[in-house]
Coordinates of C-alpha atoms in Angstrom, one line a residue:
M16 CA 25.0 31.0 -20.6
N17 CA 28.8 31.1 -21.0
T18 CA 29.7 31.3 -17.4
F19 CA 31.7 29.0 -15.1
K20 CA 30.1 29.3 -11.6
K21 CA 31.0 27.8 -8.3
E22 CA 28.2 25.3 -8.5
E23 CA 29.8 23.8 -11.6
R24 CA 33.1 23.2 -10.0
L25 CA 33.8 20.0 -8.1
C26 CA 35.1 21.1 -4.7
S27 CA 33.8 18.6 -2.2
V28 CA 36.6 16.4 -0.9
R29 CA 34.1 13.5 -0.3
L30 CA 32.8 13.7 -3.9
I31 CA 36.3 13.9 -5.3
Q32 CA 37.4 10.8 -3.4
S33 CA 34.4 8.9 -4.5
L34 CA 35.0 10.0 -8.1
F35 CA 38.5 8.7 -8.2
H36 CA 37.6 5.6 -6.1
S37 CA 34.5 4.4 -8.1
G38 CA 34.6 6.4 -11.3
S39 CA 35.6 5.1 -14.8
S40 CA 38.3 6.7 -16.8
F41 CA 39.3 7.1 -20.5
V42 CA 41.8 9.1 -22.4
V43 CA 41.1 11.6 -25.2
Y44 CA 44.5 13.1 -25.8
P45 CA 45.5 15.6 -24.3
F46 CA 42.9 14.8 -21.5
R47 CA 42.5 12.0 -19.1
V48 CA 38.9 11.9 -18.0
V49 CA 37.5 10.3 -14.8
C50 CA 33.7 10.3 -14.7
H51 CA 30.9 9.2 -12.4
F52 CA 27.2 9.2 -13.2
E53 CA 24.2 9.2 -10.8
D54 CA 20.5 9.4 -11.5
R55 CA 18.9 12.6 -9.9
D56 CA 15.7 14.6 -10.2
V57 CA 17.6 17.5 -11.9
G58 CA 20.4 17.1 -14.4
S59 CA 23.7 18.8 -13.5
A60 CA 27.4 18.5 -14.0
Q61 CA 30.4 19.3 -11.9
V62 CA 34.0 19.4 -13.2
L63 CA 37.4 19.2 -11.6
I64 CA 40.2 20.7 -13.8
S65 CA 43.8 19.6 -12.9
V66 CA 47.3 19.8 -14.3
S67 CA 50.0 17.7 -12.8
K68 CA 52.6 19.4 -10.8
R69 CA 55.0 16.5 -11.4
R70 CA 54.7 17.0 -15.2
F71 CA 54.7 20.8 -15.3
K72 CA 57.1 22.1 -12.8
L73 CA 56.5 25.8 -13.3
A74 CA 53.3 27.2 -11.7
V75 CA 53.1 29.7 -14.6
T76 CA 52.7 26.9 -17.1
R77 CA 50.2 25.0 -14.9
N78 CA 48.1 28.1 -14.4
R79 CA 48.1 29.0 -18.1
I80 CA 46.9 25.5 -19.1
K81 CA 44.2 25.5 -16.4
R82 CA 43.0 28.9 -17.5
R83 CA 42.8 27.8 -21.1
M84 CA 41.0 24.5 -20.0
R85 CA 38.4 26.5 -18.0
E86 CA 37.9 28.8 -21.0
A87 CA 37.4 25.9 -23.4
Y88 CA 34.9 24.2 -21.0
R89 CA 33.0 27.5 -20.4
L90 CA 32.5 27.9 -24.2
E91 CA 31.6 24.3 -25.1
K92 CA 29.5 23.0 -22.2
S93 CA 26.2 24.6 -23.1
A94 CA 26.3 23.3 -26.7
T95 CA 27.0 19.6 -26.0
L96 CA 27.2 18.6 -22.4
Y97 CA 24.3 20.4 -20.6
P98 CA 21.5 19.5 -23.0
F99 CA 22.4 15.8 -22.6
V100 CA 22.7 15.9 -18.8
E101 CA 19.5 17.8 -18.4
K102 CA 17.5 15.6 -20.8
R103 CA 18.6 12.4 -19.1
N104 CA 18.4 13.8 -15.5
L105 CA 21.9 12.8 -14.7
Y106 CA 24.4 14.1 -12.2
L107 CA 27.8 13.9 -13.8
A108 CA 30.9 14.5 -11.8
F109 CA 34.1 14.3 -13.8
A110 CA 37.7 15.3 -13.7
L111 CA 39.6 16.7 -16.6
Q112 CA 43.4 16.0 -16.2
Y113 CA 45.7 17.6 -18.8
I114 CA 48.4 15.1 -19.9
G115 CA 49.6 16.7 -23.1
R116 CA 52.6 19.0 -23.8
P117 CA 52.3 22.7 -22.8
E118 CA 52.8 24.0 -26.3
E119 CA 49.7 22.0 -27.5
A120 CA 47.4 23.8 -25.0
T121 CA 45.7 26.3 -27.3
V122 CA 42.1 27.2 -26.6
S123 CA 41.0 26.1 -30.1
L124 CA 42.5 22.6 -29.8
L125 CA 41.2 22.2 -26.2
R126 CA 37.7 23.2 -27.4
E127 CA 37.8 20.7 -30.2
K128 CA 39.0 17.9 -27.9
L129 CA 36.4 18.8 -25.3
I130 CA 33.6 18.2 -27.8
T131 CA 35.1 14.7 -28.3
V132 CA 35.2 14.2 -24.5
F133 CA 31.6 15.2 -24.2
K134 CA 30.5 12.8 -26.9
K135 CA 32.6 10.0 -25.2
L136 CA 30.9 10.9 -21.9
Q137 CA 27.5 10.4 -23.6
H138 CA 28.6 7.1 -25.0
E139 CA 29.9 6.1 -21.6
S140 CA 26.6 6.9 -20.0
D141 CA 24.7 4.9 -22.6
R142 CA 27.0 2.0 -22.1
L143 CA 26.4 2.2 -18.3
D144 CA 22.6 2.3 -18.8
Q145 CA 22.8 -0.7 -21.1
H146 CA 24.9 -2.6 -18.5
L147 CA 22.5 -1.8 -15.7
S148 CA 19.4 -2.9 -17.7
D149 CA 20.9 -6.3 -18.5

């Protein structure tokens, strides 16, 4: 299931605003991740991929980095992220913001770092559950 469908993209302005207003964030270089968890009947995840226009002036560079980030996400989500989200019946909305240098944005490095991001998201979810149960 190596696809990246419309349902997996975070497009709703209301959800994006609530994500950045009430979400928690962490950094796994070269990503800054903002995440928000909700309990739902069915587990799912939506992602927002962004590259700063202020940091990367040329649209060619921004688009190349975003394309590589989407490819890395598409290849890694089914192995680590989706089994966790579906098992816990969580809705996960998160933003992946690229903060590294453009020459570092290789698909292999991004895939490796995304695995770390997914593990950190699992840890963040466990920490949130523990905090709510106290």
